[in-house]
PDB file of C-alpha atoms and ligand atoms in Angstrom:
ATOM      1  CA  MET A   1      80.572 153.012 227.872  1.00 96.00           C
ATOM      2  CA  GLN A   2      80.295 154.326 224.324  1.00 98.00           C
ATOM      3  CA  VAL A   3      81.270 152.487 221.147  1.00 98.00           C
ATOM      4  CA  ALA A   4      81.540 154.624 217.995  1.00 98.00           C
ATOM      5  CA  ILE A   5      81.567 152.927 214.593  1.00 98.00           C
ATOM      6  CA  ASP A   6      82.131 155.032 211.477  1.00 97.00           C
ATOM      7  CA  GLY A   7      82.900 154.292 207.852  1.00 96.00           C
ATOM      8  CA  PRO A   8      81.799 154.698 204.250  1.00 95.00           C
ATOM      9  CA  ALA A   9      78.596 153.369 202.693  1.00 91.00           C
ATOM     10  CA  GLY A  10      78.382 149.594 202.513  1.00 89.00           C
ATOM     11  CA  SER A  11      81.266 148.944 204.892  1.00 93.00           C
ATOM     12  CA  GLY A  12      78.920 146.867 207.034  1.00 90.00           C
ATOM     13  CA  LYS A  13      78.569 149.295 209.937  1.00 93.00           C
ATOM     14  CA  SER A  14      74.884 148.805 210.632  1.00 91.00           C
ATOM     15  CA  THR A  15      74.968 144.996 210.553  1.00 92.00           C
ATOM     16  CA  VAL A  16      78.048 144.827 212.728  1.00 96.00           C
ATOM     17  CA  ALA A  17      77.071 147.612 215.147  1.00 97.00           C
ATOM     18  CA  LYS A  18      73.724 145.995 215.790  1.00 95.00           C
ATOM     19  CA  LEU A  19      75.313 142.603 216.561  1.00 96.00           C
ATOM     20  CA  VAL A  20      77.942 144.167 218.822  1.00 97.00           C
ATOM     21  CA  ALA A  21      75.199 146.018 220.724  1.00 96.00           C
ATOM     22  CA  GLU A  22      73.211 142.813 221.145  1.00 95.00           C
ATOM     23  CA  ARG A  23      76.214 140.913 222.456  1.00 96.00           C
ATOM     24  CA  LEU A  24      77.051 143.650 224.960  1.00 96.00           C
ATOM     25  CA  GLY A  25      73.433 144.354 225.894  1.00 95.00           C
ATOM     26  CA  PHE A  26      73.906 147.990 224.851  1.00 96.00           C
ATOM     27  CA  LEU A  27      71.501 150.311 223.072  1.00 95.00           C
ATOM     28  CA  TYR A  28      72.111 150.512 219.311  1.00 96.00           C
ATOM     29  CA  ILE A  29      71.699 153.879 217.591  1.00 96.00           C
ATOM     30  CA  ASP A  30      71.745 154.001 213.778  1.00 96.00           C
ATOM     31  CA  THR A  31      72.369 157.686 213.016  1.00 97.00           C
ATOM     32  CA  GLY A  32      72.211 157.114 209.248  1.00 96.00           C
ATOM     33  CA  ALA A  33      68.574 156.094 209.729  1.00 97.00           C
ATOM     34  CA  MET A  34      67.867 159.534 211.193  1.00 98.00           C
ATOM     35  CA  TYR A  35      69.324 161.356 208.164  1.00 98.00           C
ATOM     36  CA  ARG A  36      67.478 158.934 205.913  1.00 98.00           C
ATOM     37  CA  ALA A  37      64.097 159.412 207.619  1.00 98.00           C
ATOM     38  CA  LEU A  38      64.364 163.195 207.417  1.00 98.00           C
ATOM     39  CA  THR A  39      65.316 162.883 203.720  1.00 98.00           C
ATOM     40  CA  LEU A  40      62.284 160.680 203.091  1.00 98.00           C
ATOM     41  CA  LYS A  41      59.972 163.255 204.668  1.00 98.00           C
ATOM     42  CA  ALA A  42      61.544 166.093 202.662  1.00 98.00           C
ATOM     43  CA  MET A  43      61.070 164.101 199.450  1.00 98.00           C
ATOM     44  CA  ARG A  44      57.453 163.337 200.290  1.00 98.00           C
ATOM     45  CA  GLU A  45      56.821 167.034 200.848  1.00 97.00           C
ATOM     46  CA  GLY A  46      58.584 167.883 197.596  1.00 98.00           C
ATOM     47  CA  LEU A  47      61.169 170.132 199.262  1.00 98.00           C
ATOM     48  CA  PRO A  48      64.467 170.950 197.530  1.00 98.00           C
ATOM     49  CA  LEU A  49      66.981 168.768 199.380  1.00 98.00           C
ATOM     50  CA  ASP A  50      69.670 171.459 199.421  1.00 96.00           C
ATOM     51  CA  ASP A  51      67.496 174.170 200.996  1.00 98.00           C
ATOM     52  CA  GLU A  52      69.022 174.494 204.460  1.00 98.00           C
ATOM     53  CA  ASP A  53      66.356 176.706 206.025  1.00 98.00           C
ATOM     54  CA  GLN A  54      63.413 174.717 204.741  1.00 98.00           C
ATOM     55  CA  ILE A  55      64.881 171.359 205.768  1.00 98.00           C
ATOM     56  CA  ALA A  56      65.955 172.690 209.175  1.00 98.00           C
ATOM     57  CA  GLU A  57      62.413 173.934 209.694  1.00 98.00           C
ATOM     58  CA  LEU A  58      61.128 170.522 208.600  1.00 98.00           C
ATOM     59  CA  LEU A  59      63.340 168.871 211.234  1.00 98.00           C
ATOM     60  CA  GLU A  60      61.776 171.077 213.915  1.00 97.00           C
ATOM     61  CA  ARG A  61      58.353 169.642 213.139  1.00 97.00           C
ATOM     62  CA  THR A  62      59.559 166.043 212.856  1.00 98.00           C
ATOM     63  CA  ARG A  63      59.562 163.296 215.469  1.00 97.00           C
ATOM     64  CA  LEU A  64      62.263 160.657 214.997  1.00 97.00           C
ATOM     65  CA  GLU A  65      62.367 157.506 217.108  1.00 96.00           C
ATOM     66  CA  LEU A  66      64.645 154.475 216.996  1.00 95.00           C
ATOM     67  CA  LYS A  67      63.647 151.179 218.585  1.00 92.00           C
ATOM     68  CA  SER A  68      66.622 149.025 219.523  1.00 83.00           C
ATOM     69  CA  GLY A  69      66.350 145.274 220.152  1.00 73.00           C
ATOM     70  CA  PRO A  70      66.246 142.119 218.031  1.00 73.00           C
ATOM     71  CA  GLN A  71      64.376 144.140 215.409  1.00 80.00           C
ATOM     72  CA  THR A  72      65.663 147.673 215.035  1.00 87.00           C
ATOM     73  CA  ARG A  73      62.929 149.951 213.746  1.00 95.00           C
ATOM     74  CA  VAL A  74      62.819 153.580 212.673  1.00 97.00           C
ATOM     75  CA  PHE A  75      59.735 155.733 213.219  1.00 98.00           C
ATOM     76  CA  LEU A  76      59.006 158.992 211.414  1.00 98.00           C
ATOM     77  CA  ASP A  77      56.217 160.915 213.147  1.00 98.00           C
ATOM     78  CA  GLY A  78      54.956 157.582 214.486  1.00 98.00           C
ATOM     79  CA  GLU A  79      55.078 155.765 211.124  1.00 98.00           C
ATOM     80  CA  ASP A  80      57.393 152.754 210.731  1.00 98.00           C
ATOM     81  CA  VAL A  81      59.635 153.744 207.804  1.00 98.00           C
ATOM     82  CA  SER A  82      62.340 151.103 208.351  1.00 96.00           C
ATOM     83  CA  GLU A  83      61.942 149.726 204.823  1.00 94.00           C
ATOM     84  CA  ALA A  84      61.142 152.972 203.001  1.00 96.00           C
ATOM     85  CA  ILE A  85      64.341 154.706 204.109  1.00 96.00           C
ATOM     86  CA  ARG A  86      66.479 152.061 202.349  1.00 92.00           C
ATOM     87  CA  LEU A  87      64.973 152.674 198.896  1.00 91.00           C
ATOM     88  CA  PRO A  88      67.255 153.906 196.071  1.00 89.00           C
ATOM     89  CA  ASP A  89      65.654 157.383 195.966  1.00 94.00           C
ATOM     90  CA  VAL A  90      66.628 157.978 199.581  1.00 96.00           C
ATOM     91  CA  ASN A  91      70.111 156.552 198.946  1.00 92.00           C
ATOM     92  CA  ARG A  92      70.537 159.161 196.243  1.00 92.00           C
ATOM     93  CA  GLY A  93      69.133 162.114 198.200  1.00 96.00           C
ATOM     94  CA  VAL A  94      70.450 161.605 201.710  1.00 96.00           C
ATOM     95  CA  SER A  95      73.948 163.053 201.266  1.00 95.00           C
ATOM     96  CA  ALA A  96      72.519 166.409 200.171  1.00 96.00           C
ATOM     97  CA  VAL A  97      70.426 166.641 203.334  1.00 97.00           C
ATOM     98  CA  ALA A  98      73.323 165.411 205.487  1.00 96.00           C
ATOM     99  CA  ALA A  99      75.528 168.221 204.178  1.00 96.00           C
ATOM    100  CA  LEU A 100      73.274 170.949 205.641  1.00 97.00           C
ATOM    101  CA  GLY A 101      74.859 172.533 208.715  1.00 97.00           C
ATOM    102  CA  LYS A 102      71.638 173.311 210.585  1.00 98.00           C
ATOM    103  CA  VAL A 103      70.377 169.781 210.014  1.00 98.00           C
ATOM    104  CA  ARG A 104      73.600 168.278 211.369  1.00 97.00           C
ATOM    105  CA  GLN A 105      73.474 170.599 214.372  1.00 97.00           C
ATOM    106  CA  GLY A 106      69.941 169.459 215.218  1.00 97.00           C
ATOM    107  CA  LEU A 107      70.547 165.755 214.672  1.00 98.00           C
ATOM    108  CA  VAL A 108      73.895 165.688 216.479  1.00 98.00           C
ATOM    109  CA  MET A 109      72.225 167.241 219.544  1.00 97.00           C
ATOM    110  CA  LEU A 110      69.480 164.627 219.412  1.00 97.00           C
ATOM    111  CA  GLN A 111      72.041 161.831 219.041  1.00 97.00           C
ATOM    112  CA  GLN A 112      74.035 163.076 222.025  1.00 98.00           C
ATOM    113  CA  GLU A 113      70.868 163.085 224.133  1.00 96.00           C
ATOM    114  CA  MET A 114      70.066 159.541 223.020  1.00 95.00           C
ATOM    115  CA  ALA A 115      73.566 158.352 223.940  1.00 96.00           C
ATOM    116  CA  LYS A 116      73.142 158.573 227.711  1.00 91.00           C
ATOM    117  CA  GLY A 117      74.096 155.153 229.087  1.00 92.00           C
ATOM    118  CA  HIS A 118      75.814 152.267 227.311  1.00 96.00           C
ATOM    119  CA  VAL A 119      75.558 152.621 223.535  1.00 97.00           C
ATOM    120  CA  VAL A 120      76.874 151.460 220.211  1.00 97.00           C
ATOM    121  CA  MET A 121      76.378 154.223 217.658  1.00 97.00           C
ATOM    122  CA  ASP A 122      77.198 154.093 213.962  1.00 97.00           C
ATOM    123  CA  GLY A 123      77.505 156.799 211.309  1.00 97.00           C
ATOM    124  CA  ARG A 124      80.085 159.055 209.672  1.00 96.00           C
ATOM    125  CA  ASP A 125      81.031 161.570 212.387  1.00 97.00           C
ATOM    126  CA  ILE A 126      80.436 159.623 215.594  1.00 98.00           C
ATOM    127  CA  GLY A 127      84.075 159.307 216.675  1.00 98.00           C
ATOM    128  CA  THR A 128      84.930 162.825 215.519  1.00 97.00           C
ATOM    129  CA  VAL A 129      81.900 164.963 216.449  1.00 98.00           C
ATOM    130  CA  VAL A 130      79.011 163.178 218.164  1.00 98.00           C
ATOM    131  CA  LEU A 131      80.889 161.104 220.754  1.00 98.00           C
ATOM    132  CA  PRO A 132      84.510 162.311 220.732  1.00 98.00           C
ATOM    133  CA  GLN A 133      84.936 160.813 224.239  1.00 97.00           C
ATOM    134  CA  ALA A 134      83.858 157.298 223.191  1.00 98.00           C
ATOM    135  CA  GLU A 135      85.981 154.604 224.852  1.00 98.00           C
ATOM    136  CA  VAL A 136      86.015 152.489 221.678  1.00 98.00           C
ATOM    137  CA  LYS A 137      86.240 153.975 218.194  1.00 98.00           C
ATOM    138  CA  VAL A 138      86.299 151.883 215.048  1.00 98.00           C
ATOM    139  CA  PHE A 139      86.564 153.008 211.440  1.00 98.00           C
ATOM    140  CA  LEU A 140      85.339 150.271 209.086  1.00 97.00           C
ATOM    141  CA  THR A 141      86.406 150.188 205.461  1.00 96.00           C
ATOM    142  CA  ALA A 142      86.295 147.747 202.569  1.00 96.00           C
ATOM    143  CA  SER A 143      87.216 148.026 198.913  1.00 96.00           C
ATOM    144  CA  LEU A 144      84.684 149.874 196.763  1.00 96.00           C
ATOM    145  CA  LYS A 145      84.124 146.702 194.764  1.00 96.00           C
ATOM    146  CA  GLU A 146      83.277 144.640 197.828  1.00 96.00           C
ATOM    147  CA  ARG A 147      81.029 147.349 199.257  1.00 96.00           C
ATOM    148  CA  ALA A 148      79.154 147.551 195.942  1.00 96.00           C
ATOM    149  CA  ARG A 149      78.763 143.778 195.895  1.00 95.00           C
ATOM    150  CA  ARG A 150      77.242 143.881 199.391  1.00 93.00           C
ATOM    151  CA  ARG A 151      74.915 146.784 198.553  1.00 91.00           C
ATOM    152  CA  ALA A 152      73.684 145.139 195.325  1.00 93.00           C
ATOM    153  CA  LEU A 153      72.929 141.952 197.302  1.00 92.00           C
ATOM    154  CA  GLU A 154      71.122 143.915 200.009  1.00 88.00           C
ATOM    155  CA  LEU A 155      68.941 145.692 197.440  1.00 89.00           C
ATOM    156  CA  GLN A 156      68.270 142.412 195.603  1.00 91.00           C
ATOM    157  CA  SER A 157      67.061 140.869 198.849  1.00 91.00           C
ATOM    158  CA  ARG A 158      64.488 143.679 198.937  1.00 88.00           C
ATOM    159  CA  GLY A 159      63.398 142.871 195.380  1.00 92.00           C
ATOM    160  CA  ILE A 160      65.296 145.766 193.788  1.00 90.00           C
ATOM    161  CA  GLU A 161      67.524 144.800 190.872  1.00 91.00           C
ATOM    162  CA  VAL A 162      70.661 146.889 190.624  1.00 90.00           C
ATOM    163  CA  SER A 163      73.844 145.980 188.786  1.00 91.00           C
ATOM    164  CA  GLN A 164      77.147 145.922 190.599  1.00 90.00           C
ATOM    165  CA  GLU A 165      78.424 148.737 188.342  1.00 93.00           C
ATOM    166  CA  GLU A 166      75.446 150.907 189.213  1.00 92.00           C
ATOM    167  CA  ALA A 167      75.842 150.210 192.926  1.00 93.00           C
ATOM    168  CA  GLU A 168      79.537 151.027 192.655  1.00 95.00           C
ATOM    169  CA  ALA A 169      78.893 154.360 190.952  1.00 95.00           C
ATOM    170  CA  GLN A 170      76.282 155.353 193.543  1.00 92.00           C
ATOM    171  CA  LEU A 171      78.456 154.421 196.514  1.00 93.00           C
ATOM    172  CA  ALA A 172      81.443 156.280 195.077  1.00 94.00           C
ATOM    173  CA  LEU A 173      79.351 159.408 194.563  1.00 93.00           C
ATOM    174  CA  ARG A 174      77.901 159.284 198.087  1.00 91.00           C
ATOM    175  CA  ASP A 175      81.358 158.732 199.624  1.00 93.00           C
ATOM    176  CA  LYS A 176      82.676 161.715 197.731  1.00 93.00           C
ATOM    177  CA  LEU A 177      79.834 163.932 198.957  1.00 93.00           C
ATOM    178  CA  ASP A 178      80.200 162.637 202.525  1.00 93.00           C
ATOM    179  CA  GLU A 179      83.965 163.120 202.567  1.00 94.00           C
ATOM    180  CA  SER A 180      83.992 166.568 201.024  1.00 94.00           C
ATOM    181  CA  ARG A 181      81.323 168.344 203.083  1.00 94.00           C
ATOM    182  CA  GLU A 182      82.521 171.014 205.467  1.00 93.00           C
ATOM    183  CA  ILE A 183      80.627 169.999 208.574  1.00 93.00           C
ATOM    184  CA  GLY A 184      81.007 166.529 210.085  1.00 94.00           C
ATOM    185  CA  PRO A 185      82.602 164.899 207.035  1.00 94.00           C
ATOM    186  CA  LEU A 186      83.244 161.181 206.781  1.00 94.00           C
ATOM    187  CA  LYS A 187      86.657 160.933 208.389  1.00 94.00           C
ATOM    188  CA  LYS A 188      88.553 158.530 210.590  1.00 96.00           C
ATOM    189  CA  ALA A 189      89.150 159.946 214.079  1.00 97.00           C
ATOM    190  CA  ASP A 190      92.867 160.027 214.905  1.00 97.00           C
ATOM    191  CA  ASP A 191      92.321 157.605 217.775  1.00 97.00           C
ATOM    192  CA  ALA A 192      89.990 155.242 215.881  1.00 98.00           C
ATOM    193  CA  TYR A 193      90.977 151.662 215.124  1.00 98.00           C
ATOM    194  CA  LEU A 194      91.039 151.094 211.351  1.00 98.00           C
ATOM    195  CA  LEU A 195      89.486 147.800 210.329  1.00 97.00           C
ATOM    196  CA  ASP A 196      89.439 146.708 206.685  1.00 97.00           C
ATOM    197  CA  THR A 197      86.556 144.249 206.296  1.00 96.00           C
ATOM    198  CA  THR A 198      87.079 143.377 202.616  1.00 96.00           C
ATOM    199  CA  ASP A 199      88.117 139.802 203.369  1.00 96.00           C
ATOM    200  CA  LEU A 200      86.452 139.366 206.750  1.00 96.00           C
ATOM    201  CA  THR A 201      83.134 137.729 207.583  1.00 95.00           C
ATOM    202  CA  ILE A 202      80.563 139.592 209.664  1.00 95.00           C
ATOM    203  CA  GLY A 203      81.353 137.258 212.556  1.00 97.00           C
ATOM    204  CA  GLN A 204      85.055 138.064 212.392  1.00 98.00           C
ATOM    205  CA  VAL A 205      84.416 141.812 212.397  1.00 98.00           C
ATOM    206  CA  VAL A 206      82.068 141.487 215.374  1.00 98.00           C
ATOM    207  CA  GLU A 207      84.626 139.437 217.340  1.00 98.00           C
ATOM    208  CA  GLU A 208      87.374 141.959 216.580  1.00 98.00           C
ATOM    209  CA  ILE A 209      85.265 144.863 217.854  1.00 98.00           C
ATOM    210  CA  LEU A 210      84.163 142.897 220.919  1.00 98.00           C
ATOM    211  CA  SER A 211      87.800 142.259 221.801  1.00 98.00           C
ATOM    212  CA  LEU A 212      88.493 146.013 221.567  1.00 98.00           C
ATOM    213  CA  CYS A 213      85.530 146.605 223.888  1.00 98.00           C
ATOM    214  CA  LYS A 214      86.834 144.004 226.323  1.00 97.00           C
ATOM    215  CA  LYS A 215      90.232 145.687 226.410  1.00 97.00           C
ATOM    216  CA  ALA A 216      88.585 149.079 226.992  1.00 96.00           C
ATOM    217  CA  MET A 217      86.489 147.696 229.832  1.00 94.00           C
ATOM    218  CA  GLU A 218      89.558 146.208 231.527  1.00 95.00           C
ATOM    219  CA  ALA A 219      91.521 149.453 231.175  1.00 88.00           C
TER     220      ALA A 219
HETATM  221  O1  CDP B 301      73.985 152.168 205.234  1.00 91.33           O
HETATM  222  P1  CDP B 301      74.839 153.144 204.536  1.00 91.33           P
HETATM  223  O2  CDP B 301      76.271 153.060 204.915  1.00 91.33           O
HETATM  224  O3  CDP B 301      74.615 153.171 203.067  1.00 91.33           O
HETATM  225  O4  CDP B 301      74.365 154.585 204.966  1.00 91.33           O
HETATM  226  P2  CDP B 301      73.837 155.127 206.345  1.00 91.33           P
HETATM  227  O5  CDP B 301      74.793 154.802 207.430  1.00 91.33           O
HETATM  228  O6  CDP B 301      72.423 154.729 206.527  1.00 91.33           O
HETATM  229  O7  CDP B 301      73.920 156.720 206.086  1.00 91.33           O
HETATM  230  C1  CDP B 301      73.212 157.318 205.037  1.00 91.33           C
HETATM  231  C2  CDP B 301      73.757 158.705 204.793  1.00 91.33           C
HETATM  232  O8  CDP B 301      73.480 159.535 205.908  1.00 91.33           O
HETATM  233  C3  CDP B 301      75.256 158.824 204.570  1.00 91.33           C
HETATM  234  O9  CDP B 301      75.630 158.644 203.211  1.00 91.33           O
HETATM  235  C4  CDP B 301      75.566 160.244 205.050  1.00 91.33           C
HETATM  236  O10 CDP B 301      75.351 161.181 204.027  1.00 91.33           O
HETATM  237  C5  CDP B 301      74.521 160.474 206.127  1.00 91.33           C
HETATM  238  N1  CDP B 301      75.054 160.320 207.502  1.00 91.33           N
HETATM  239  C6  CDP B 301      75.777 161.363 208.036  1.00 91.33           C
HETATM  240  O11 CDP B 301      76.020 162.348 207.366  1.00 91.33           O
HETATM  241  N2  CDP B 301      76.212 161.309 209.331  1.00 91.33           N
HETATM  242  C7  CDP B 301      75.968 160.234 210.090  1.00 91.33           C
HETATM  243  N3  CDP B 301      76.387 160.227 211.355  1.00 91.33           N
HETATM  244  C8  CDP B 301      75.265 159.139 209.553  1.00 91.33           C
HETATM  245  C9  CDP B 301      74.830 159.202 208.240  1.00 91.33           C
END
């Protein structure tokens, strides 16, 4: 069984997807972490983030691994980059890399290979492109204001001070880039269940998705 969770930045996908996977005993795959790790490597090598051929070539000589479990971890060529990929520089650069067609082609293939078996996968194009056959599809949203509040809190917990206004501006820009790209844009699949999390707790969102999964399993 496959569970696809998509939505804009700060909608709570990763937190919720991870908890749903734990409850179901499924593998959790954070596809955003893959785009982020590749972006981090490109930045370290000083590559222009919009150079499709150079970044596609970089991907060919890159090893990406995700460890699921109580502590999800992301490895870039064997190095644990779980913290580094959440830094503001990567937040700002990742949408440029994610807009490159050859990069998406490579990562989507990798994600489809990883999705053999029971999985919960989160991202932007999971229900539309990566796992169009997923039994459960959810599109999470929340108001921009609430998403910015969550992101500012998340960054503060990592010791990075960012105002709510700044967080709001950055999220809005990233959403715009993600929605407007030609390949695999951020978009709700026609058959995805739309869930607005603005006034919901994490626990409520998890329960709602679990009940969708239960229904799908019974069907
Ligand atoms: O956690 P947050 O919602 O801020 O972002 P993320 O899920 O880690 O994704 C980071 C970025 O990767 C997004 O802004 C997209 O540009 C890109 N991404 C994508 O293009 N396709 C995916 N399936 C997942 C992420």
